[in-house]
Amino acid sequence: MTLETLALIIMIIVAIILFYAIIAIHDIPYNIAKKRNHPHAEAIHYGGWVSMFTLHAIWPFLWIWATLYHAYRGYGFSDGGAAAAAMTGKLEALETRMDRLEQSAAPEDAEG
């Protein structure tokens, strides 16, 4: 086996490894989206393949798109006001209950 043949084999192996590494890197946003049950996971997956043909120009946007979504709160841009209003209502109910408990406990302390 000559040195040229060995170099050719090494170059082919490196080319194959790089090919699969590029594919694996472009699947990272899809894997994140799949893990988070993203409603647009397939679109992110197709965007990763398109990104390979656009010289990776849209890959960072796909990564951001995939990481913004959480299954328990969505994108986090909506329903914030409703949740705050619900918490305010619960807080007011607890304060009212606490005031009533303090008023009912006050005469017992004075008699003791």
Backbone as numpy.savetxt, mean C-alpha at the origin, in Angstrom:
# Nx Ny Nz CAx CAy CAz Cx Cy Cz
38.26 -26.65 -24.56 37.41 -25.48 -24.56 38.30 -24.24 -24.56
38.06 -23.41 -25.51 38.90 -22.22 -25.61 38.35 -21.10 -24.75
39.15 -20.12 -24.59 38.77 -18.97 -23.78 37.60 -18.22 -24.41
37.54 -18.18 -25.74 36.45 -17.50 -26.43 35.11 -18.21 -26.17
35.13 -19.51 -26.16 33.91 -20.27 -25.90 33.43 -20.05 -24.47
34.34 -20.06 -23.53 33.99 -19.79 -22.13 33.41 -18.39 -21.98
34.00 -17.42 -22.64 33.50 -16.05 -22.57 32.10 -15.95 -23.18
31.87 -16.67 -24.28 30.55 -16.68 -24.90 29.50 -17.29 -23.99
29.84 -18.37 -23.31 28.90 -19.01 -22.38 28.58 -18.08 -21.22
29.60 -17.42 -20.68 29.38 -16.48 -19.57 28.49 -15.31 -20.03
28.72 -14.81 -21.23 27.91 -13.70 -21.74 26.45 -14.13 -21.94
26.22 -15.34 -22.40 24.84 -15.83 -22.58 24.16 -15.98 -21.22
24.87 -16.52 -20.24 24.30 -16.69 -18.90 23.97 -15.33 -18.28
24.86 -14.37 -18.41 24.61 -13.03 -17.87 23.43 -12.38 -18.58
23.30 -12.56 -19.88 22.18 -11.99 -20.62 20.86 -12.59 -20.14
20.84 -13.89 -19.91 19.62 -14.55 -19.42 19.28 -14.05 -18.03
20.26 -13.92 -17.16 20.02 -13.43 -15.80 19.49 -12.00 -15.83
20.07 -11.14 -16.65 19.59 -9.76 -16.77 18.17 -9.70 -17.31
17.85 -10.53 -18.28 16.51 -10.58 -18.85 15.48 -10.89 -17.77
15.73 -11.94 -16.98 14.79 -12.31 -15.93 14.79 -11.30 -14.78
15.90 -10.67 -14.50 15.94 -9.65 -13.45 15.10 -8.44 -13.83
15.16 -8.04 -15.09 14.35 -6.90 -15.53 12.86 -7.23 -15.42
12.49 -8.43 -15.79 11.09 -8.84 -15.66 10.67 -8.86 -14.19
11.52 -9.38 -13.32 11.20 -9.43 -11.90 11.07 -8.03 -11.30
11.92 -7.11 -11.71 11.85 -5.74 -11.21 10.55 -5.07 -11.66
10.13 -5.33 -12.87 8.92 -4.70 -13.36 7.65 -5.33 -12.78
7.76 -6.47 -12.13 6.62 -7.07 -11.46 6.47 -6.62 -10.01
7.39 -5.85 -9.50 7.32 -5.41 -8.10 6.03 -4.61 -7.83
5.66 -3.61 -8.64 4.41 -2.91 -8.36 3.19 -3.84 -8.40
3.19 -4.79 -9.33 2.07 -5.73 -9.40 2.00 -6.60 -8.15
3.14 -7.06 -7.67 3.15 -7.88 -6.45 2.67 -7.08 -5.24
3.05 -5.81 -5.17 2.56 -4.95 -4.09 1.05 -4.79 -4.19
0.56 -4.53 -5.41 -0.88 -4.34 -5.61 -1.65 -5.61 -5.29
-1.12 -6.74 -5.66 -1.79 -8.02 -5.40 -1.84 -8.29 -3.90
-0.76 -7.97 -3.20 -0.70 -8.18 -1.75 -1.71 -7.29 -1.03
-1.93 -6.09 -1.54 -2.85 -5.15 -0.89 -4.27 -5.24 -1.43
-4.57 -6.22 -2.26 -5.90 -6.39 -2.87 -6.33 -5.14 -3.62
-5.43 -4.60 -4.39 -5.68 -3.37 -5.16 -6.72 -3.65 -6.23
-7.73 -2.76 -6.39 -8.76 -3.01 -7.40 -8.23 -2.89 -8.83
-7.08 -2.27 -9.03 -6.51 -2.10 -10.36 -5.21 -2.88 -10.52
-5.11 -4.02 -9.87 -3.86 -4.79 -9.90 -3.51 -5.24 -11.32
-4.50 -5.63 -12.09 -4.21 -6.08 -13.46 -3.73 -4.92 -14.32
-4.30 -3.74 -14.13 -3.85 -2.58 -14.89 -2.40 -2.24 -14.54
-2.05 -2.38 -13.28 -0.67 -2.13 -12.86 0.26 -3.18 -13.49
-0.22 -4.41 -13.57 0.58 -5.47 -14.18 0.84 -5.18 -15.66
-0.20 -4.81 -16.38 -0.03 -4.48 -17.80 0.84 -3.23 -17.96
0.68 -2.28 -17.05 1.53 -1.08 -17.10 3.00 -1.41 -16.92
3.29 -2.42 -16.11 4.68 -2.85 -15.95 5.26 -3.38 -17.24
4.47 -4.12 -18.00 4.95 -4.62 -19.29 5.10 -3.49 -20.29
4.17 -2.54 -20.27 4.28 -1.39 -21.18 5.51 -0.56 -20.81
5.81 -0.49 -19.53 6.95 0.28 -19.07 8.27 -0.25 -19.63
8.34 -1.54 -19.87 9.57 -2.08 -20.45 9.79 -1.56 -21.86
8.72 -1.26 -22.56 8.84 -0.78 -23.93 8.92 0.74 -24.02
8.70 1.42 -22.90 8.81 2.89 -22.87 10.05 3.33 -22.11
11.03 2.45 -22.07 12.30 2.73 -21.39 12.11 3.06 -19.92
11.17 2.38 -19.28 10.94 2.44 -17.83 10.44 3.81 -17.36
9.84 4.56 -18.26 9.42 5.92 -17.91 8.24 5.91 -16.94
7.33 4.93 -17.04 6.14 4.97 -16.19 6.25 4.05 -14.98
7.35 3.33 -14.84 7.49 2.39 -13.73 7.38 3.07 -12.36
8.02 4.23 -12.13 7.86 4.87 -10.80 6.41 5.24 -10.50
5.66 5.63 -11.51 4.25 5.97 -11.29 3.43 4.72 -10.96
3.78 3.61 -11.55 3.10 2.35 -11.22 3.39 1.95 -9.77
4.62 2.15 -9.35 4.98 1.82 -7.97 4.21 2.69 -6.99
4.12 3.99 -7.28 3.36 4.90 -6.42 1.89 4.51 -6.41
1.33 4.21 -7.58 -0.07 3.82 -7.69 -0.35 2.56 -6.87
0.56 1.61 -6.91 0.36 0.37 -6.17 0.48 0.57 -4.67
1.36 1.45 -4.23 1.57 1.61 -2.79 0.59 2.57 -2.13
-0.13 3.36 -2.89 -1.09 4.28 -2.29 -2.32 3.57 -1.73
-2.68 2.43 -2.27 -3.92 1.76 -1.89 -3.70 0.82 -0.72
-4.62 0.88 0.24 -4.67 -0.06 1.36 -6.07 -0.64 1.43
-6.19 -1.92 1.65 -7.50 -2.58 1.64 -8.43 -2.05 2.73
-7.89 -1.65 3.87 -8.73 -1.23 4.98 -9.15 0.24 4.91
-8.47 1.06 4.10 -8.87 2.45 4.03 -8.85 3.00 2.61
-8.68 2.16 1.62 -8.67 2.64 0.24 -7.45 3.48 -0.04
-7.67 4.55 -0.77 -6.56 5.44 -1.07 -6.32 6.45 0.06
-7.25 6.55 1.01 -7.08 7.44 2.14 -7.45 8.88 1.88
-8.08 9.15 0.74 -8.43 10.53 0.40 -9.88 10.86 0.68
-10.71 9.87 1.00 -12.13 10.13 1.21 -12.58 9.58 2.55
-13.76 9.97 2.97 -14.41 9.51 4.19 -13.68 9.96 5.46
-12.75 10.86 5.34 -12.07 11.36 6.53 -12.98 12.23 7.37
-13.83 13.03 6.74 -14.75 13.89 7.46 -15.81 13.10 8.19
-16.31 12.05 7.59 -17.34 11.22 8.22 -16.76 10.50 9.44
-15.55 10.03 9.33 -14.93 9.33 10.46 -14.67 10.30 11.61
-14.24 11.51 11.30 -14.01 12.51 12.34 -15.32 12.90 13.01
-16.39 13.03 12.24 -17.69 13.38 12.81 -18.19 12.26 13.72
-18.00 11.02 13.32 -18.42 9.90 14.14 -17.64 9.87 15.46
-16.34 10.12 15.39 -15.54 10.14 16.61 -15.94 11.29 17.53
-16.27 12.44 16.93 -16.72 13.58 17.74 -18.02 13.24 18.46
-18.94 12.59 17.75 -20.20 12.18 18.38 -19.98 11.20 19.51
-19.09 10.24 19.33 -18.79 9.28 20.39 -18.14 9.96 21.59
-17.28 10.93 21.33 -16.62 11.66 22.41 -17.63 12.46 23.22
-18.56 13.12 22.54 -19.59 13.89 23.25 -20.47 12.97 24.09
-20.81 11.79 23.56 -21.62 10.84 24.33 -20.87 10.36 25.56
-19.59 10.12 25.44 -18.79 9.69 26.59 -18.67 10.80 27.63
-18.51 12.04 27.17 -18.42 13.15 28.12 -19.73 13.32 28.87
-20.85 13.19 28.19 -22.16 13.30 28.85 -22.34 12.19 29.87
-21.97 10.99 29.50 -22.08 9.86 30.43 -21.18 10.06 31.63
-19.99 10.56 31.41 -19.05 10.79 32.51 -19.58 11.86 33.46
-20.17 12.92 32.90 -20.75 13.97 33.76 -21.87 13.40 34.63
-22.73 12.55 34.04 -23.81 11.96 34.82 -23.27 11.06 35.92
-22.24 10.29 35.61 -21.64 9.42 36.63 -21.00 10.23 37.75
-20.35 11.33 37.41 -19.74 12.18 38.44 -20.80 12.82 39.31
-21.93 13.23 38.73 -23.00 13.86 39.51 -23.67 12.84 40.43
-23.81 11.62 39.96 -24.44 10.61 40.83 -23.48 10.14 41.92
-22.19 10.25 41.71 -21.20 9.82 42.70 -20.91 10.94 43.72
-21.20 12.17 43.40 -20.87 13.30 44.28 -21.60 13.25 45.61
-22.91 12.98 45.69 -23.57 12.94 47.01 -23.02 11.84 47.93
-22.59 10.72 47.36 -22.04 9.66 48.20 -20.75 10.09 48.85
-19.93 10.88 48.15 -18.67 11.33 48.72 -18.91 12.33 49.85
-19.93 13.19 49.74 -20.21 14.21 50.75 -20.72 13.60 52.03
-21.45 12.50 51.94 -22.03 11.89 53.13 -20.99 11.09 53.92
-19.95 10.59 53.22 -18.99 9.70 53.83 -18.13 10.36 54.80
